[in-house]
Structure formats: C-alpha cells, structure tokens
Amino acid sequence: MFGRLMGNRTNRVQRTGPLAAVQTPPDAGVLSCRVLDPVNEPVTNAEFAVSDTMGRTVVSGGADPYGSFVTAVPAGEYRLAVSAEGFTPYRATAQVGENCLASLGDVTLQVAQPPELPAPGDWEIEPTHSSIGFTARHIGLARIHGRFNSFAGAVRIADRMERSAMHVVIDAATIDTGVRMRDDHLRSADFLDVQRFPTLEFYSDRFVHRGGTRWGVTGALSLHGVTRTVTLDTEYLGLGNGMEGEVRAACRATTELHRDDFTVSWQTMLARGIAVVGPSIRIELDVQIVPKG
C-alpha cells in the first residue's frame, strides 16, 4: 500500500544543517528516509529505488550504515520502493518541492514470511526451465557470456532442509559462447580438455540457512580432473505450479571460480604474458526442480 507523504513533513532545507553537503540545483529538492527493523535497529542492507510517475527509475542505491537514504532529485512527485532481504517491501509516494526536504522519516520494515520449502523426497532438475551460465573476461576487457546446454541433477530433500543433498552433472562438451571457433578451443586440451574430462560434477550435502530466502550450498566441484570446495550463494524463490499443474521449486545461485584452482589455463598464451581469459569466472544458475517420477 502506498503511503502519502504528509504536508507537515516537507521543510525548507537548512544549508547550515546536516544536509548542507547535499548539492541541489535551483529546481531540485532532497528526498530522504531512514529504514528500521521491528526492534528499531537500522536495516543496513536496505535497497532503494526512486521512480517518477511514469514508472521510470530516477535513482537507486543502498542505505548507509545507519539505514538512511538521501538523494537530490528534480522537484516533482515520486514513488519510493524500499526492499531488504528477509523483509516485506515498503512503498510510498512523496512530493518533492524546489529547494525543500521531503522526508519520510523513520520507515519500519516488517519481517517477511519465508516461502514454503519443497516437501521431503527425491527431486530432479527440470532442464527446460533451468540454466547454467558463466561470465568471464576476454583479454581483460570485454565480457564473455556462455552456458552449458546439457546437464542433469538430483536433489534429495530431507526432513530438515539442512540435511539435504544434491548431485549435478554437466556435459563439458556442450559449452556454448555463441562463437564456434572459441567453443572448440574451450573444449580442447588448452582449457576443459573434454576428451579426458567429459563432465563437470558438483556434490553437496551441506545446506546452511543464512536468513530469509538466502542459503549457502557447499560442496565439492570436480572440473578438469581437480576437485575443490565451492559454496553456492543461493536465493530460494519458493514453490509454484507448471503448465500441467505439477509442483516445482525454484532458486537462483551464484559463485566465483578461479581458473588456477582447477589448473585451467591456456599455457601457450600465458607463457607470453597474455591473459586471454580473466583469472576468475562467475557462475550463475537458474534452477527449477520437480518431484522425481
């Protein structure tokens, strides 16, 4: 529900006060608020988005260590959206006048009800609505985006989610960056060496709840003949129903891999001091699981 900014909260900005450092053009004002949790502690991870009446984002950013947000915007009417992990989003409207402070004061976020977890039992990754992608830097400049087109996975949900386990197998030869010559090189012995190591595998039996919808899934990743411990920073999105009414659960996860940890390097170019692919690779997963039939 939108809250309407009360007229008595709009005050002339005092340039000798704490907002003196906020530089505003003659036709602009200042919008501010402070975000607290239900026990009046600052929500330092709050994110703000200010949009105009057409829904276009004007400015966005995060709270300071005191949970406060202050921004200068052209005079006009705005919508402010405040979000933070584990809390219900807050929205309000504010009228910002020229050379005026529009303050929403203290905003209290309510703790959000966490989404329902999947039922205990055996589940499997539904590949049609899942993806495993990655981002790397090319010669230290442009970003290369790619994905693996073939993978499979099983998840055993325990009575206590923390005791669950998962196993994912990726077909290394299905790496796809949209450039055939580059993909052939990535499959070669210089990088993934798919003839010797046809799969990438991840196994985890450690699910740690980090609060709200955040989980840490820690396990062993085997890549290029080397196994290392990796933690997936995971956001659980909840349950839903597919086109045929089947129950499914969804999550997003990210992690960062370092090539040298898995001895993946292009030795010929590195010997000449040329880093063709950056030292770290960001992995991004969008996964949906369905009960195993």
C-alpha positions as protocol buffer text, in pm:
chain_id: "A"
residue {
  index: 1
  type: MET
  ca { x: 0 y: 0 z: 0 }
}
residue {
  index: 2
  type: PHE
  ca { x: 129 y: 343 z: -85 }
}
residue {
  index: 3
  type: GLY
  ca { x: 168 y: 588 z: 200 }
}
residue {
  index: 4
  type: ARG
  ca { x: 109 y: 956 z: 127 }
}
residue {
  index: 5
  type: LEU
  ca { x: 370 y: 1199 z: 249 }
}
residue {
  index: 6
  type: MET
  ca { x: 207 y: 1440 z: 493 }
}
residue {
  index: 7
  type: GLY
  ca { x: 238 y: 1808 z: 419 }
}
residue {
  index: 8
  type: ASN
  ca { x: 393 y: 1891 z: 757 }
}
residue {
  index: 9
  type: ARG
  ca { x: 691 y: 1669 z: 671 }
}
residue {
  index: 10
  type: THR
  ca { x: 807 y: 1899 z: 393 }
}
residue {
  index: 11
  type: ASN
  ca { x: 1053 y: 2153 z: 529 }
}
residue {
  index: 12
  type: ARG
  ca { x: 1279 y: 2412 z: 380 }
}
residue {
  index: 13
  type: VAL
  ca { x: 1631 y: 2269 z: 351 }
}
residue {
  index: 14
  type: GLN
  ca { x: 1861 y: 2439 z: 601 }
}
residue {
  index: 15
  type: ARG
  ca { x: 2201 y: 2473 z: 441 }
}
residue {
  index: 16
  type: THR
  ca { x: 2360 y: 2500 z: 785 }
}
residue {
  index: 17
  type: GLY
  ca { x: 2213 y: 2167 z: 898 }
}
residue {
  index: 18
  type: PRO
  ca { x: 2321 y: 1807 z: 833 }
}
residue {
  index: 19
  type: LEU
  ca { x: 2201 y: 1825 z: 471 }
}
residue {
  index: 20
  type: ALA
  ca { x: 2429 y: 2114 z: 388 }
}
residue {
  index: 21
  type: ALA
  ca { x: 2657 y: 1875 z: 195 }
}
residue {
  index: 22
  type: VAL
  ca { x: 2373 y: 1771 z: -42 }
}
residue {
  index: 23
  type: GLN
  ca { x: 2418 y: 1986 z: -353 }
}
residue {
  index: 24
  type: THR
  ca { x: 2090 y: 2063 z: -531 }
}
residue {
  index: 25
  type: PRO
  ca { x: 2023 y: 2276 z: -840 }
}
residue {
  index: 26
  type: PRO
  ca { x: 1762 y: 2554 z: -804 }
}
residue {
  index: 27
  type: ASP
  ca { x: 1483 y: 2334 z: -945 }
}
residue {
  index: 28
  type: ALA
  ca { x: 1560 y: 2031 z: -724 }
}
residue {
  index: 29
  type: GLY
  ca { x: 1490 y: 1911 z: -371 }
}
residue {
  index: 30
  type: VAL
  ca { x: 1600 y: 1636 z: -136 }
}
residue {
  index: 31
  type: LEU
  ca { x: 1423 y: 1308 z: -62 }
}
residue {
  index: 32
  type: SER
  ca { x: 1521 y: 1107 z: 246 }
}
residue {
  index: 33
  type: CYS
  ca { x: 1418 y: 839 z: 491 }
}
residue {
  index: 34
  type: ARG
  ca { x: 1564 y: 602 z: 749 }
}
residue {
  index: 35
  type: VAL
  ca { x: 1481 y: 231 z: 749 }
}
residue {
  index: 36
  type: LEU
  ca { x: 1443 y: 37 z: 1075 }
}
residue {
  index: 37
  type: ASP
  ca { x: 1352 y: -320 z: 1164 }
}
residue {
  index: 38
  type: PRO
  ca { x: 1069 y: -404 z: 1411 }
}
residue {
  index: 39
  type: VAL
  ca { x: 1304 y: -355 z: 1710 }
}
residue {
  index: 40
  type: ASN
  ca { x: 1416 y: -12 z: 1582 }
}
residue {
  index: 41
  type: GLU
  ca { x: 1758 y: -121 z: 1460 }
}
residue {
  index: 42
  type: PRO
  ca { x: 1883 y: 22 z: 1126 }
}
residue {
  index: 43
  type: VAL
  ca { x: 1841 y: -203 z: 822 }
}
residue {
  index: 44
  type: THR
  ca { x: 2184 y: -153 z: 668 }
}
residue {
  index: 45
  type: ASN
  ca { x: 2121 y: -380 z: 367 }
}
residue {
  index: 46
  type: ALA
  ca { x: 1813 y: -190 z: 250 }
}
residue {
  index: 47
  type: GLU
  ca { x: 1793 y: -107 z: -121 }
}
residue {
  index: 48
  type: PHE
  ca { x: 1606 y: 197 z: -254 }
}
residue {
  index: 49
  type: ALA
  ca { x: 1454 y: 275 z: -593 }
}
residue {
  index: 50
  type: VAL
  ca { x: 1302 y: 613 z: -674 }
}
residue {
  index: 51
  type: SER
  ca { x: 1079 y: 630 z: -984 }
}
residue {
  index: 52
  type: ASP
  ca { x: 875 y: 904 z: -1147 }
}
residue {
  index: 53
  type: THR
  ca { x: 501 y: 896 z: -1217 }
}
residue {
  index: 54
  type: MET
  ca { x: 568 y: 713 z: -1546 }
}
residue {
  index: 55
  type: GLY
  ca { x: 741 y: 429 z: -1360 }
}
residue {
  index: 56
  type: ARG
  ca { x: 1090 y: 521 z: -1482 }
}
residue {
  index: 57
  type: THR
  ca { x: 1370 y: 472 z: -1229 }
}
residue {
  index: 58
  type: VAL
  ca { x: 1529 y: 807 z: -1145 }
}
residue {
  index: 59
  type: VAL
  ca { x: 1782 y: 696 z: -886 }
}
residue {
  index: 60
  type: SER
  ca { x: 1860 y: 381 z: -687 }
}
residue {
  index: 61
  type: GLY
  ca { x: 2108 y: 274 z: -425 }
}
residue {
  index: 62
  type: GLY
  ca { x: 2166 y: 128 z: -82 }
}
residue {
  index: 63
  type: ALA
  ca { x: 2132 y: 253 z: 274 }
}
residue {
  index: 64
  type: ASP
  ca { x: 2425 y: 388 z: 472 }
}
residue {
  index: 65
  type: PRO
  ca { x: 2541 y: 219 z: 798 }
}
residue {
  index: 66
  type: TYR
  ca { x: 2258 y: 397 z: 981 }
}
residue {
  index: 67
  type: GLY
  ca { x: 1988 y: 271 z: 745 }
}
residue {
  index: 68
  type: SER
  ca { x: 1947 y: 615 z: 589 }
}
residue {
  index: 69
  type: PHE
  ca { x: 1897 y: 716 z: 227 }
}
residue {
  index: 70
  type: VAL
  ca { x: 1931 y: 1073 z: 99 }
}
residue {
  index: 71
  type: THR
  ca { x: 1915 y: 1183 z: -263 }
}
residue {
  index: 72
  type: ALA
  ca { x: 1867 y: 1501 z: -463 }
}
residue {
  index: 73
  type: VAL
  ca { x: 1601 y: 1487 z: -737 }
}
residue {
  index: 74
  type: PRO
  ca { x: 1423 y: 1740 z: -960 }
}
residue {
  index: 75
  type: ALA
  ca { x: 1111 y: 1882 z: -799 }
}
residue {
  index: 76
  type: GLY
  ca { x: 808 y: 1661 z: -861 }
}
residue {
  index: 77
  type: GLU
  ca { x: 613 y: 1357 z: -743 }
}
residue {
  index: 78
  type: TYR
  ca { x: 797 y: 1029 z: -687 }
}
residue {
  index: 79
  type: ARG
  ca { x: 742 y: 673 z: -579 }
}
residue {
  index: 80
  type: LEU
  ca { x: 990 y: 522 z: -337 }
}
residue {
  index: 81
  type: ALA
  ca { x: 1036 y: 145 z: -309 }
}
residue {
  index: 82
  type: VAL
  ca { x: 1240 y: 1 z: -20 }
}
residue {
  index: 83
  type: SER
  ca { x: 1346 y: -363 z: -11 }
}
residue {
  index: 84
  type: ALA
  ca { x: 1574 y: -573 z: 208 }
}
residue {
  index: 85
  type: GLU
  ca { x: 1644 y: -944 z: 238 }
}
residue {
  index: 86
  type: GLY
  ca { x: 1402 y: -1105 z: 482 }
}
residue {
  index: 87
  type: PHE
  ca { x: 1158 y: -811 z: 494 }
}
residue {
  index: 88
  type: THR
  ca { x: 833 y: -722 z: 321 }
}
residue {
  index: 89
  type: PRO
  ca { x: 892 y: -442 z: 63 }
}
residue {
  index: 90
  type: TYR
  ca { x: 772 y: -93 z: 151 }
}
residue {
  index: 91
  type: ARG
  ca { x: 636 y: 164 z: -95 }
}
residue {
  index: 92
  type: ALA
  ca { x: 541 y: 527 z: -56 }
}
residue {
  index: 93
  type: THR
  ca { x: 482 y: 840 z: -261 }
}
residue {
  index: 94
  type: ALA
  ca { x: 643 y: 1175 z: -194 }
}
residue {
  index: 95
  type: GLN
  ca { x: 609 y: 1526 z: -332 }
}
residue {
  index: 96
  type: VAL
  ca { x: 949 y: 1696 z: -358 }
}
residue {
  index: 97
  type: GLY
  ca { x: 949 y: 2075 z: -377 }
}
residue {
  index: 98
  type: GLU
  ca { x: 1219 y: 2305 z: -508 }
}
residue {
  index: 99
  type: ASN
  ca { x: 1493 y: 2361 z: -252 }
}
residue {
  index: 100
  type: CYS
  ca { x: 1290 y: 2157 z: 1 }
}
residue {
  index: 101
  type: LEU
  ca { x: 1345 y: 1844 z: 205 }
}
residue {
  index: 102
  type: ALA
  ca { x: 1080 y: 1574 z: 161 }
}
residue {
  index: 103
  type: SER
  ca { x: 1142 y: 1334 z: 448 }
}
residue {
  index: 104
  type: LEU
  ca { x: 952 y: 1012 z: 506 }
}
residue {
  index: 105
  type: GLY
  ca { x: 1110 y: 995 z: 850 }
}
residue {
  index: 106
  type: ASP
  ca { x: 1156 y: 651 z: 1005 }
}
residue {
  index: 107
  type: VAL
  ca { x: 1019 y: 364 z: 797 }
}
residue {
  index: 108
  type: THR
  ca { x: 973 y: 30 z: 976 }
}
residue {
  index: 109
  type: LEU
  ca { x: 1001 y: -283 z: 763 }
}
residue {
  index: 110
  type: GLN
  ca { x: 808 y: -592 z: 865 }
}
residue {
  index: 111
  type: VAL
  ca { x: 969 y: -935 z: 867 }
}
residue {
  index: 112
  type: ALA
  ca { x: 858 y: -1132 z: 562 }
}
residue {
  index: 113
  type: GLN
  ca { x: 710 y: -1479 z: 586 }
}
residue {
  index: 114
  type: PRO
  ca { x: 969 y: -1713 z: 429 }
}
residue {
  index: 115
  type: PRO
  ca { x: 846 y: -1914 z: 127 }
}
residue {
  index: 116
  type: GLU
  ca { x: 736 y: -2272 z: 181 }
}
residue {
  index: 117
  type: LEU
  ca { x: 1017 y: -2524 z: 135 }
}
residue {
  index: 118
  type: PRO
  ca { x: 984 y: -2824 z: -102 }
}
residue {
  index: 119
  type: ALA
  ca { x: 846 y: -3141 z: 53 }
}
residue {
  index: 120
  type: PRO
  ca { x: 1093 y: -3411 z: 167 }
}
residue {
  index: 121
  type: GLY
  ca { x: 1172 y: -3666 z: -101 }
}
residue {
  index: 122
  type: ASP
  ca { x: 1359 y: -3707 z: -428 }
}
residue {
  index: 123
  type: TRP
  ca { x: 1352 y: -3421 z: -679 }
}
residue {
  index: 124
  type: GLU
  ca { x: 1528 y: -3366 z: -1009 }
}
residue {
  index: 125
  type: ILE
  ca { x: 1636 y: -3064 z: -1213 }
}
residue {
  index: 126
  type: GLU
  ca { x: 1391 y: -2976 z: -1489 }
}
residue {
  index: 127
  type: PRO
  ca { x: 1632 y: -2874 z: -1768 }
}
residue {
  index: 128
  type: THR
  ca { x: 1378 y: -2696 z: -1990 }
}
residue {
  index: 129
  type: HIS
  ca { x: 1332 y: -2422 z: -1731 }
}
residue {
  index: 130
  type: SER
  ca { x: 1683 y: -2426 z: -1585 }
}
residue {
  index: 131
  type: SER
  ca { x: 2013 y: -2281 z: -1699 }
}
residue {
  index: 132
  type: ILE
  ca { x: 2380 y: -2293 z: -1603 }
}
residue {
  index: 133
  type: GLY
  ca { x: 2569 y: -1990 z: -1732 }
}
residue {
  index: 134
  type: PHE
  ca { x: 2901 y: -1820 z: -1678 }
}
residue {
  index: 135
  type: THR
  ca { x: 3072 y: -1487 z: -1736 }
}
residue {
  index: 136
  type: ALA
  ca { x: 3445 y: -1436 z: -1794 }
}
residue {
  index: 137
  type: ARG
  ca { x: 3663 y: -1152 z: -1917 }
}
residue {
  index: 138
  type: HIS
  ca { x: 3831 y: -1178 z: -2257 }
}
residue {
  index: 139
  type: ILE
  ca { x: 4186 y: -1037 z: -2270 }
}
residue {
  index: 140
  type: GLY
  ca { x: 4099 y: -844 z: -1954 }
}
residue {
  index: 141
  type: LEU
  ca { x: 3846 y: -626 z: -2140 }
}
residue {
  index: 142
  type: ALA
  ca { x: 3515 y: -746 z: -2285 }
}
residue {
  index: 143
  type: ARG
  ca { x: 3298 y: -993 z: -2100 }
}
residue {
  index: 144
  type: ILE
  ca { x: 3229 y: -1336 z: -2249 }
}
residue {
  index: 145
  type: HIS
  ca { x: 2890 y: -1487 z: -2164 }
}
residue {
  index: 146
  type: GLY
  ca { x: 2833 y: -1856 z: -2207 }
}
residue {
  index: 147
  type: ARG
  ca { x: 2639 y: -2157 z: -2086 }
}
residue {
  index: 148
  type: PHE
  ca { x: 2631 y: -2533 z: -2077 }
}
residue {
  index: 149
  type: ASN
  ca { x: 2347 y: -2675 z: -2284 }
}
residue {
  index: 150
  type: SER
  ca { x: 2326 y: -3022 z: -2131 }
}
residue {
  index: 151
  type: PHE
  ca { x: 2317 y: -3111 z: -1761 }
}
residue {
  index: 152
  type: ALA
  ca { x: 2122 y: -3321 z: -1514 }
}
residue {
  index: 153
  type: GLY
  ca { x: 2082 y: -3316 z: -1140 }
}
residue {
  index: 154
  type: ALA
  ca { x: 1907 y: -3478 z: -846 }
}
residue {
  index: 155
  type: VAL
  ca { x: 1817 y: -3327 z: -509 }
}
residue {
  index: 156
  type: ARG
  ca { x: 1718 y: -3526 z: -202 }
}
residue {
  index: 157
  type: ILE
  ca { x: 1518 y: -3300 z: 29 }
}
residue {
  index: 158
  type: ALA
  ca { x: 1547 y: -3414 z: 391 }
}
residue {
  index: 159
  type: ASP
  ca { x: 1300 y: -3362 z: 675 }
}
residue {
  index: 160
  type: ARG
  ca { x: 1536 y: -3087 z: 785 }
}
residue {
  index: 161
  type: MET
  ca { x: 1644 y: -2884 z: 484 }
}
residue {
  index: 162
  type: GLU
  ca { x: 1996 y: -2851 z: 626 }
}
residue {
  index: 163
  type: ARG
  ca { x: 2045 y: -3226 z: 583 }
}
residue {
  index: 164
  type: SER
  ca { x: 1951 y: -3230 z: 216 }
}
residue {
  index: 165
  type: ALA
  ca { x: 2188 y: -3333 z: -64 }
}
residue {
  index: 166
  type: MET
  ca { x: 2229 y: -3266 z: -435 }
}
residue {
  index: 167
  type: HIS
  ca { x: 2431 y: -3403 z: -726 }
}
residue {
  index: 168
  type: VAL
  ca { x: 2469 y: -3220 z: -1059 }
}
residue {
  index: 169
  type: VAL
  ca { x: 2646 y: -3350 z: -1371 }
}
residue {
  index: 170
  type: ILE
  ca { x: 2730 y: -3115 z: -1660 }
}
residue {
  index: 171
  type: ASP
  ca { x: 2833 y: -3226 z: -2010 }
}
residue {
  index: 172
  type: ALA
  ca { x: 3154 y: -3029 z: -2065 }
}
residue {
  index: 173
  type: ALA
  ca { x: 3136 y: -3063 z: -2445 }
}
residue {
  index: 174
  type: THR
  ca { x: 2811 y: -2861 z: -2453 }
}
residue {
  index: 175
  type: ILE
  ca { x: 2985 y: -2536 z: -2358 }
}
residue {
  index: 176
  type: ASP
  ca { x: 2839 y: -2257 z: -2572 }
}
residue {
  index: 177
  type: THR
  ca { x: 2957 y: -1896 z: -2602 }
}
residue {
  index: 178
  type: GLY
  ca { x: 2799 y: -1834 z: -2942 }
}
residue {
  index: 179
  type: VAL
  ca { x: 3131 y: -1850 z: -3131 }
}
residue {
  index: 180
  type: ARG
  ca { x: 3214 y: -2191 z: -3277 }
}
residue {
  index: 181
  type: MET
  ca { x: 3591 y: -2138 z: -3305 }
}
residue {
  index: 182
  type: ARG
  ca { x: 3610 y: -2020 z: -2944 }
}
residue {
  index: 183
  type: ASP
  ca { x: 3392 y: -2305 z: -2821 }
}
residue {
  index: 184
  type: ASP
  ca { x: 3613 y: -2561 z: -2999 }
}
residue {
  index: 185
  type: HIS
  ca { x: 3914 y: -2407 z: -2828 }
}
residue {
  index: 186
  type: LEU
  ca { x: 3746 y: -2417 z: -2487 }
}
residue {
  index: 187
  type: ARG
  ca { x: 3677 y: -2788 z: -2540 }
}
residue {
  index: 188
  type: SER
  ca { x: 4041 y: -2854 z: -2630 }
}
residue {
  index: 189
  type: ALA
  ca { x: 4326 y: -2963 z: -2403 }
}
residue {
  index: 190
  type: ASP
  ca { x: 4416 y: -2595 z: -2352 }
}
residue {
  index: 191
  type: PHE
  ca { x: 4107 y: -2547 z: -2135 }
}
residue {
  index: 192
  type: LEU
  ca { x: 3839 y: -2803 z: -2040 }
}
residue {
  index: 193
  type: ASP
  ca { x: 4002 y: -3097 z: -2223 }
}
residue {
  index: 194
  type: VAL
  ca { x: 3667 y: -3269 z: -2272 }
}
residue {
  index: 195
  type: GLN
  ca { x: 3826 y: -3583 z: -2419 }
}
residue {
  index: 196
  type: ARG
  ca { x: 3990 y: -3658 z: -2083 }
}
residue {
  index: 197
  type: PHE
  ca { x: 3733 y: -3490 z: -1857 }
}
residue {
  index: 198
  type: PRO
  ca { x: 3391 y: -3519 z: -2024 }
}
residue {
  index: 199
  type: THR
  ca { x: 3187 y: -3395 z: -1726 }
}
residue {
  index: 200
  type: LEU
  ca { x: 3183 y: -3136 z: -1452 }
}
residue {
  index: 201
  type: GLU
  ca { x: 3026 y: -3263 z: -1129 }
}
residue {
  index: 202
  type: PHE
  ca { x: 2904 y: -3094 z: -813 }
}
residue {
  index: 203
  type: TYR
  ca { x: 2800 y: -3281 z: -499 }
}
residue {
  index: 204
  type: SER
  ca { x: 2676 y: -3117 z: -181 }
}
residue {
  index: 205
  type: ASP
  ca { x: 2530 y: -3238 z: 147 }
}
residue {
  index: 206
  type: ARG
  ca { x: 2565 y: -2911 z: 336 }
}
residue {
  index: 207
  type: PHE
  ca { x: 2278 y: -2663 z: 317 }
}
residue {
  index: 208
  type: VAL
  ca { x: 2317 y: -2365 z: 552 }
}
residue {
  index: 209
  type: HIS
  ca { x: 2032 y: -2121 z: 609 }
}
residue {
  index: 210
  type: ARG
  ca { x: 2167 y: -1764 z: 601 }
}
residue {
  index: 211
  type: GLY
  ca { x: 1839 y: -1597 z: 688 }
}
residue {
  index: 212
  type: GLY
  ca { x: 1530 y: -1507 z: 489 }
}
residue {
  index: 213
  type: THR
  ca { x: 1544 y: -1671 z: 147 }
}
residue {
  index: 214
  type: ARG
  ca { x: 1925 y: -1699 z: 145 }
}
residue {
  index: 215
  type: TRP
  ca { x: 2106 y: -2031 z: 167 }
}
residue {
  index: 216
  type: GLY
  ca { x: 2466 y: -2139 z: 132 }
}
residue {
  index: 217
  type: VAL
  ca { x: 2507 y: -2471 z: -51 }
}
residue {
  index: 218
  type: THR
  ca { x: 2861 y: -2601 z: -1 }
}
residue {
  index: 219
  type: GLY
  ca { x: 3003 y: -2900 z: -183 }
}
residue {
  index: 220
  type: ALA
  ca { x: 3276 y: -3050 z: -398 }
}
residue {
  index: 221
  type: LEU
  ca { x: 3314 y: -2935 z: -759 }
}
residue {
  index: 222
  type: SER
  ca { x: 3515 y: -3163 z: -990 }
}
residue {
  index: 223
  type: LEU
  ca { x: 3642 y: -2984 z: -1300 }
}
residue {
  index: 224
  type: HIS
  ca { x: 3933 y: -3062 z: -1528 }
}
residue {
  index: 225
  type: GLY
  ca { x: 4037 y: -3352 z: -1304 }
}
residue {
  index: 226
  type: VAL
  ca { x: 4059 y: -3134 z: -993 }
}
residue {
  index: 227
  type: THR
  ca { x: 3814 y: -3124 z: -701 }
}
residue {
  index: 228
  type: ARG
  ca { x: 3769 y: -2813 z: -489 }
}
residue {
  index: 229
  type: THR
  ca { x: 3520 y: -2697 z: -224 }
}
residue {
  index: 230
  type: VAL
  ca { x: 3274 y: -2443 z: -361 }
}
residue {
  index: 231
  type: THR
  ca { x: 2984 y: -2257 z: -196 }
}
residue {
  index: 232
  type: LEU
  ca { x: 2681 y: -2151 z: -398 }
}
residue {
  index: 233
  type: ASP
  ca { x: 2522 y: -1827 z: -274 }
}
residue {
  index: 234
  type: THR
  ca { x: 2162 y: -1933 z: -322 }
}
residue {
  index: 235
  type: GLU
  ca { x: 1832 y: -1745 z: -320 }
}
residue {
  index: 236
  type: TYR
  ca { x: 1531 y: -1972 z: -276 }
}
residue {
  index: 237
  type: LEU
  ca { x: 1235 y: -1842 z: -479 }
}
residue {
  index: 238
  type: GLY
  ca { x: 964 y: -2073 z: -346 }
}
residue {
  index: 239
  type: LEU
  ca { x: 711 y: -2319 z: -488 }
}
residue {
  index: 240
  type: GLY
  ca { x: 495 y: -2288 z: -797 }
}
residue {
  index: 241
  type: ASN
  ca { x: 294 y: -2491 z: -1045 }
}
residue {
  index: 242
  type: GLY
  ca { x: 390 y: -2580 z: -1401 }
}
residue {
  index: 243
  type: MET
  ca { x: 174 y: -2581 z: -1712 }
}
residue {
  index: 244
  type: GLU
  ca { x: 35 y: -2923 z: -1624 }
}
residue {
  index: 245
  type: GLY
  ca { x: -18 y: -2839 z: -1259 }
}
residue {
  index: 246
  type: GLU
  ca { x: 291 y: -3016 z: -1130 }
}
residue {
  index: 247
  type: VAL
  ca { x: 460 y: -2871 z: -823 }
}
residue {
  index: 248
  type: ARG
  ca { x: 806 y: -2724 z: -876 }
}
residue {
  index: 249
  type: ALA
  ca { x: 1057 y: -2531 z: -667 }
}
residue {
  index: 250
  type: ALA
  ca { x: 1293 y: -2262 z: -797 }
}
residue {
  index: 251
  type: CYS
  ca { x: 1616 y: -2098 z: -691 }
}
residue {
  index: 252
  type: ARG
  ca { x: 1896 y: -1877 z: -819 }
}
residue {
  index: 253
  type: ALA
  ca { x: 2260 y: -1930 z: -725 }
}
residue {
  index: 254
  type: THR
  ca { x: 2597 y: -1773 z: -797 }
}
residue {
  index: 255
  type: THR
  ca { x: 2959 y: -1849 z: -720 }
}
residue {
  index: 256
  type: GLU
  ca { x: 3301 y: -1745 z: -843 }
}
residue {
  index: 257
  type: LEU
  ca { x: 3565 y: -1990 z: -963 }
}
residue {
  index: 258
  type: HIS
  ca { x: 3936 y: -1924 z: -1004 }
}
residue {
  index: 259
  type: ARG
  ca { x: 4094 y: -2087 z: -1309 }
}
residue {
  index: 260
  type: ASP
  ca { x: 4421 y: -2163 z: -1134 }
}
residue {
  index: 261
  type: ASP
  ca { x: 4238 y: -2365 z: -865 }
}
residue {
  index: 262
  type: PHE
  ca { x: 4134 y: -2609 z: -1138 }
}
residue {
  index: 263
  type: THR
  ca { x: 4456 y: -2585 z: -1348 }
}
residue {
  index: 264
  type: VAL
  ca { x: 4253 y: -2444 z: -1637 }
}
residue {
  index: 265
  type: SER
  ca { x: 4484 y: -2216 z: -1834 }
}
residue {
  index: 266
  type: TRP
  ca { x: 4597 y: -2156 z: -2187 }
}
residue {
  index: 267
  type: GLN
  ca { x: 4964 y: -2226 z: -2135 }
}
residue {
  index: 268
  type: THR
  ca { x: 5089 y: -2107 z: -2474 }
}
residue {
  index: 269
  type: MET
  ca { x: 4943 y: -1760 z: -2436 }
}
residue {
  index: 270
  type: LEU
  ca { x: 5015 y: -1733 z: -2063 }
}
residue {
  index: 271
  type: ALA
  ca { x: 5381 y: -1809 z: -2127 }
}
residue {
  index: 272
  type: ARG
  ca { x: 5387 y: -1496 z: -2346 }
}
residue {
  index: 273
  type: GLY
  ca { x: 5223 y: -1292 z: -2069 }
}
residue {
  index: 274
  type: ILE
  ca { x: 4883 y: -1265 z: -2235 }
}
residue {
  index: 275
  type: ALA
  ca { x: 4582 y: -1340 z: -2013 }
}
residue {
  index: 276
  type: VAL
  ca { x: 4322 y: -1443 z: -2271 }
}
residue {
  index: 277
  type: VAL
  ca { x: 4062 y: -1530 z: -2007 }
}
residue {
  index: 278
  type: GLY
  ca { x: 4048 y: -1350 z: -1673 }
}
residue {
  index: 279
  type: PRO
  ca { x: 4158 y: -1528 z: -1354 }
}
residue {
  index: 280
  type: SER
  ca { x: 3804 y: -1566 z: -1220 }
}
residue {
  index: 281
  type: ILE
  ca { x: 3480 y: -1689 z: -1374 }
}
residue {
  index: 282
  type: ARG
  ca { x: 3135 y: -1609 z: -1237 }
}
residue {
  index: 283
  type: ILE
  ca { x: 2886 y: -1894 z: -1244 }
}
residue {
  index: 284
  type: GLU
  ca { x: 2512 y: -1821 z: -1248 }
}
residue {
  index: 285
  type: LEU
  ca { x: 2242 y: -2084 z: -1208 }
}
residue {
  index: 286
  type: ASP
  ca { x: 1865 y: -2058 z: -1251 }
}
residue {
  index: 287
  type: VAL
  ca { x: 1721 y: -2390 z: -1143 }
}
residue {
  index: 288
  type: GLN
  ca { x: 1378 y: -2543 z: -1120 }
}
residue {
  index: 289
  type: ILE
  ca { x: 1328 y: -2886 z: -963 }
}
residue {
  index: 290
  type: VAL
  ca { x: 1029 y: -3121 z: -985 }
}
residue {
  index: 291
  type: PRO
  ca { x: 945 y: -3435 z: -788 }
}
residue {
  index: 292
  type: LYS
  ca { x: 1122 y: -3736 z: -935 }
}
residue {
  index: 293
  type: GLY
  ca { x: 877 y: -3954 z: -1121 }
}
